[in-house]
Coordinates of C-alpha atoms in Angstrom, one line a residue:
M1 CA -21.2 27.7 25.6
P2 CA -19.3 29.1 22.6
T3 CA -17.8 26.8 20.0
I4 CA -14.9 27.1 17.6
L5 CA -14.0 25.3 14.4
G6 CA -11.4 22.7 14.5
Q7 CA -9.4 20.8 11.8
N8 CA -11.3 20.6 8.6
Q9 CA -10.8 19.6 5.0
Y10 CA -12.9 18.9 1.9
G11 CA -12.5 17.5 -1.5
K12 CA -13.7 14.8 -3.9
A13 CA -13.1 11.2 -2.9
E14 CA -12.5 8.1 -5.1
N15 CA -12.1 9.5 -8.5
R16 CA -11.6 6.5 -10.7
V17 CA -9.3 7.3 -13.6
V18 CA -7.9 4.9 -16.2
K19 CA -5.2 6.3 -18.5
I20 CA -4.4 4.4 -21.7
T21 CA -1.0 5.2 -23.3
R22 CA -0.8 4.1 -26.9
D23 CA 2.6 3.2 -28.1
G24 CA 1.7 2.2 -31.6
D25 CA -0.1 -1.1 -31.3
T26 CA 1.2 -1.6 -27.8
H27 CA -0.9 -0.1 -25.1
H28 CA -0.1 0.6 -21.4
I29 CA -2.6 1.0 -18.6
K30 CA -2.6 3.1 -15.4
D31 CA -5.7 2.4 -13.3
L32 CA -6.0 4.8 -10.2
N33 CA -8.5 5.6 -7.5
V34 CA -7.7 9.2 -6.5
S35 CA -9.0 11.1 -3.4
V36 CA -8.4 14.8 -3.0
A37 CA -8.5 16.6 0.4
L38 CA -7.9 20.4 0.7
S39 CA -7.5 22.6 3.8
G40 CA -6.8 26.2 4.5
D41 CA -8.8 29.4 5.0
M42 CA -12.2 27.8 5.3
D43 CA -13.6 29.4 8.4
D44 CA -16.2 31.5 6.6
V45 CA -17.8 28.6 4.7
H46 CA -18.4 26.9 8.0
Y47 CA -19.5 29.9 10.0
S48 CA -21.5 31.8 7.5
G49 CA -21.9 29.6 4.5
S50 CA -19.8 31.9 2.3
N51 CA -18.2 29.9 -0.6
A52 CA -15.8 32.7 -1.5
N53 CA -12.7 30.6 -0.7
V54 CA -14.2 27.2 -1.8
L55 CA -12.9 25.5 -4.9
P56 CA -15.8 23.1 -5.8
T57 CA -15.2 19.5 -5.3
D58 CA -16.4 18.9 -8.8
T59 CA -13.5 21.1 -10.0
T60 CA -11.1 18.9 -8.1
K61 CA -12.6 15.9 -9.9
N62 CA -12.2 17.5 -13.3
T63 CA -8.6 18.4 -12.4
V64 CA -7.8 14.8 -11.8
Y65 CA -9.0 13.8 -15.3
A66 CA -7.5 16.8 -17.0
F67 CA -4.1 16.2 -15.4
A68 CA -4.2 12.5 -16.5
K69 CA -4.3 13.9 -20.1
E70 CA -2.0 16.9 -19.6
H71 CA 0.7 15.3 -17.5
G72 CA 0.1 11.6 -18.0
I73 CA 0.5 9.1 -15.2
E74 CA 4.2 8.1 -14.8
S75 CA 3.5 6.8 -11.3
A76 CA 0.9 7.2 -8.6
E77 CA 3.4 9.3 -6.6
Q78 CA 4.3 11.6 -9.4
F79 CA 0.7 12.1 -10.4
G80 CA -0.2 13.0 -6.8
I81 CA 2.7 15.4 -6.6
H82 CA 1.4 17.2 -9.8
L83 CA -2.1 17.5 -8.2
A84 CA -1.0 18.6 -4.8
R85 CA 1.4 21.3 -6.2
H86 CA -1.4 22.6 -8.4
F87 CA -4.0 23.0 -5.7
V88 CA -1.7 24.7 -3.2
S89 CA 0.0 27.0 -5.8
S90 CA -3.1 28.0 -7.8
Q91 CA -5.5 28.6 -5.0
E92 CA -4.4 31.2 -2.3
P93 CA -6.9 30.0 0.4
I94 CA -5.6 26.4 0.0
H95 CA -2.6 25.9 2.4
R96 CA -2.4 22.1 2.3
A97 CA -3.4 19.4 -0.2
R98 CA -3.5 15.7 0.6
I99 CA -3.8 13.2 -2.3
R100 CA -4.5 9.6 -1.6
I101 CA -4.2 7.1 -4.5
E102 CA -4.9 3.4 -4.9
E103 CA -3.4 1.8 -8.0
Y104 CA -4.8 -1.4 -9.5
S105 CA -2.2 -3.3 -11.6
W106 CA -2.8 -5.0 -14.9
E107 CA -0.6 -7.3 -16.9
R108 CA -0.7 -8.1 -20.6
I109 CA -2.4 -11.4 -21.6
A110 CA 0.0 -13.8 -23.2
T111 CA -1.4 -14.7 -26.6
S112 CA -0.7 -17.7 -28.8
D113 CA 2.6 -17.7 -30.8
G114 CA 2.9 -17.1 -34.5
N115 CA 2.4 -20.7 -35.3
S116 CA -1.1 -20.7 -33.8
R117 CA -4.1 -21.5 -35.9
F118 CA -5.7 -18.3 -34.7
I119 CA -5.2 -15.5 -37.1
G120 CA -3.3 -12.6 -35.7
A121 CA -2.8 -14.2 -32.3
D122 CA 0.8 -12.9 -32.0
E123 CA -0.2 -9.4 -32.8
V124 CA -2.6 -8.7 -29.9
K125 CA -1.0 -6.2 -27.5
H126 CA -4.0 -4.5 -26.0
S127 CA -5.6 -7.1 -23.8
F128 CA -5.0 -7.3 -20.1
V129 CA -5.9 -9.2 -17.0
R130 CA -6.0 -7.7 -13.5
K131 CA -2.7 -8.5 -11.9
G132 CA -2.2 -10.1 -8.5
Q133 CA -4.2 -9.4 -5.4
E134 CA -2.5 -6.5 -3.7
T135 CA -3.4 -2.9 -4.1
R136 CA -0.7 -0.3 -4.3
V137 CA -1.4 2.8 -2.2
S138 CA 0.2 6.2 -1.8
Q139 CA -0.5 9.5 0.0
I140 CA 1.0 12.8 -1.0
A141 CA 0.7 15.9 1.2
Y142 CA 2.0 19.3 0.4
D143 CA 1.8 22.6 2.2
G144 CA 3.6 24.9 -0.3
E145 CA 7.1 24.2 1.0
N146 CA 7.4 20.6 2.3
W147 CA 6.3 17.3 0.9
E148 CA 5.4 14.1 2.6
V149 CA 5.1 10.9 0.5
I150 CA 3.9 7.7 2.1
S151 CA 3.5 4.7 -0.2
G152 CA 2.8 1.0 0.3
L153 CA 0.4 -1.8 -0.4
K154 CA -2.4 -3.8 1.2
D155 CA -4.0 -7.2 0.7
L156 CA -0.8 -9.0 -0.3
T157 CA -1.3 -12.6 0.9
V158 CA 1.8 -14.6 1.6
M159 CA 2.4 -18.0 3.2
N160 CA 5.4 -20.1 4.4
S161 CA 4.4 -23.8 4.7
T162 CA 7.3 -24.5 7.0
N163 CA 10.3 -22.8 8.7
S164 CA 8.0 -21.3 11.3
E165 CA 7.7 -22.1 15.0
F166 CA 5.9 -20.7 18.0
W167 CA 6.8 -21.8 21.5
G168 CA 8.2 -20.6 24.8
Y169 CA 5.4 -18.1 25.4
V170 CA 3.7 -17.1 28.6
K171 CA 1.1 -19.6 29.9
D172 CA -1.6 -19.1 32.4
K173 CA -4.8 -21.0 33.4
Y174 CA -6.5 -19.8 30.3
T175 CA -3.8 -21.0 27.8
T176 CA -4.8 -23.9 25.6
L177 CA -2.6 -23.3 22.6
K178 CA -0.1 -26.0 22.0
E179 CA 3.5 -25.1 21.2
A180 CA 4.4 -25.5 17.5
Y181 CA 7.8 -26.5 16.2
D182 CA 6.7 -26.7 12.5
R183 CA 3.7 -24.5 11.5
I184 CA 2.2 -22.6 8.6
L185 CA 2.9 -18.9 8.7
A186 CA 0.5 -16.8 6.6
T187 CA -0.6 -13.2 6.6
D188 CA -2.2 -10.4 4.5
V189 CA 0.5 -7.7 4.4
S190 CA -0.6 -4.1 4.8
A191 CA 2.5 -1.9 4.7
R192 CA 3.2 1.9 4.5
W193 CA 6.6 3.4 4.0
R194 CA 7.7 7.0 4.2
Y195 CA 10.2 8.6 1.8
N196 CA 12.8 11.0 3.0
W197 CA 12.2 13.2 0.0
T198 CA 10.6 16.3 1.5
S199 CA 11.7 19.2 -0.7
D200 CA 11.9 20.2 -4.4
E201 CA 15.6 20.9 -3.7
Q202 CA 16.2 17.2 -3.2
R203 CA 16.6 14.6 -6.0
M204 CA 13.2 12.9 -6.4
P205 CA 13.2 9.1 -6.1
N206 CA 12.3 6.8 -9.0
W207 CA 8.8 6.0 -7.7
E208 CA 8.2 2.9 -9.8
K209 CA 11.5 1.3 -9.2
S210 CA 11.4 2.1 -5.5
Y211 CA 8.0 0.4 -5.1
E212 CA 9.1 -2.7 -7.1
Q213 CA 12.3 -3.0 -5.0
A214 CA 10.6 -2.4 -1.7
R215 CA 8.0 -5.1 -2.5
K216 CA 10.8 -7.5 -3.7
H217 CA 12.8 -7.0 -0.5
M218 CA 9.7 -7.5 1.6
L219 CA 8.8 -10.8 0.0
Q220 CA 12.4 -12.0 0.0
A221 CA 12.7 -11.3 3.7
F222 CA 9.4 -13.1 4.4
A223 CA 10.6 -16.2 2.5
E224 CA 14.1 -16.3 3.8
T225 CA 13.5 -15.7 7.5
Y226 CA 13.3 -18.8 9.7
S227 CA 10.5 -17.5 11.9
L228 CA 10.1 -18.0 15.7
S229 CA 7.3 -15.4 15.7
L230 CA 5.4 -13.2 13.2
Q231 CA 7.0 -10.2 15.1
Q232 CA 10.4 -11.4 14.1
T233 CA 9.4 -11.8 10.5
L234 CA 7.9 -8.4 10.5
Y235 CA 11.1 -6.8 11.8
Q236 CA 13.2 -8.6 9.2
M237 CA 10.9 -7.4 6.4
G238 CA 11.1 -3.8 7.5
S239 CA 14.9 -4.0 8.1
R240 CA 15.5 -5.4 4.7
I241 CA 13.7 -2.5 3.0
I242 CA 15.3 0.2 5.2
N243 CA 18.8 -1.3 4.6
S244 CA 18.3 -1.8 0.9
R245 CA 16.5 1.4 0.0
S246 CA 18.2 4.7 1.0
E247 CA 15.2 6.8 0.0
I248 CA 12.9 5.1 2.7
D249 CA 13.3 6.0 6.4
E250 CA 10.3 4.4 8.0
I251 CA 7.9 1.5 7.4
R252 CA 4.9 0.4 9.3
F253 CA 3.2 -3.0 9.0
S254 CA -0.1 -4.4 10.0
L255 CA 0.0 -8.2 9.8
P256 CA -2.9 -10.5 10.7
N257 CA -1.8 -13.9 11.7
N258 CA -3.9 -16.1 9.4
H259 CA -4.0 -19.2 11.7
H260 CA -3.9 -22.7 10.2
F261 CA -4.7 -25.4 12.7
L262 CA -3.8 -29.1 12.3
V263 CA -7.0 -31.2 11.9
D264 CA -7.3 -34.1 14.3
L265 CA -7.6 -37.1 12.0
E266 CA -7.1 -39.8 14.7
P267 CA -10.9 -40.5 14.9
F268 CA -10.6 -41.7 11.3
G269 CA -7.5 -43.8 12.0
L270 CA -5.3 -41.4 10.1
K271 CA -2.0 -39.7 11.2
N272 CA -1.8 -36.0 10.3
D273 CA 1.9 -35.4 9.8
N274 CA 1.7 -31.6 9.2
E275 CA -0.3 -32.1 6.1
V276 CA -4.0 -31.2 6.6
Y277 CA -5.0 -27.9 8.2
F278 CA -8.1 -25.9 9.0
A279 CA -7.7 -22.4 7.7
A280 CA -9.4 -20.1 10.3
D281 CA -10.4 -16.6 9.1
R282 CA -11.3 -15.2 12.5
P283 CA -10.5 -14.5 15.2
Y284 CA -6.9 -13.8 14.3
G285 CA -3.8 -12.4 15.9
L286 CA -2.9 -8.9 14.7
I287 CA 0.8 -7.9 14.7
E288 CA 1.6 -4.3 14.1
A289 CA 4.9 -2.4 14.4
T290 CA 7.1 0.3 12.8
V291 CA 10.7 -0.2 11.7
L292 CA 12.8 3.0 11.5
R293 CA 16.2 4.0 10.2
D294 CA 18.3 4.8 13.3
G295 CA 17.9 8.4 14.4
V296 CA 14.7 9.0 12.5
E297 CA 11.5 10.1 14.3
P298 CA 8.3 8.1 13.4
Q299 CA 5.7 10.0 11.4
I300 CA 3.4 7.3 10.0
P301 CA 0.2 7.1 12.1
V302 CA 0.0 4.1 14.4
D303 CA -3.6 3.5 13.2
M304 CA -3.3 3.0 9.4
T305 CA -7.1 2.4 9.0
N306 CA -7.6 5.5 6.9
L307 CA -4.1 6.0 5.5

């Protein structure tokens, strides 16, 4: 039976690049993990092994490092845009480039003040500690005409110790869960949002500010929502971002419900008044949904595993 070649792509994955910007004695760090995937006229290399249209993956790796020097890294999104445009515009066989980037944040270590007994303690501006727990992510795709930029984060752990309930749900003969009128709500946020910037003719968003603001609105909505379900909280988080950031049209969440169960202390003659919990890591409920601006068609994949 004859066969034909289907969708294909190639590139160099997980290029770790750290860019140090030296502003006098003050240094700034951008720490990225960049994956490049290219597609286009690649039939011959699959059918006959001809590499005539193949830009070596080693070259794509070198381009990442060269561009870090030539263009700097203003933001993950801007860096990905430079790379995608280069690969599509400089290589005729390449019709589409997809750049995926993870960014690891650092913050400056606060040193002793000028009155410290340590010499020069107030002059250190080049020492950092890895910041926070979440990883910033972005995916930039370009086909020579249209852009698609999807950004977001993963592994952002949040918790409300109260203002969360869960009751009134369907019960059958297998239901053992007790209704909760005051519970812990905790999750590890994985979120991706899509920008409505798709053309060089449009004004480009301020990628750094947009990320910071989207994260801020997400956290504020989580903290300020009196939750009757994690689904309700998810929707409020997405709505807050869409309503506050005009450059974002769509956001998808994957939220595990990190269960915390009250420990039965009665065998020890103790009353547990919503104070002591067992934190269960599995199994867990998994809540996923997309929030859209009205009139917008969804484009973020339902399965974000490889996004």
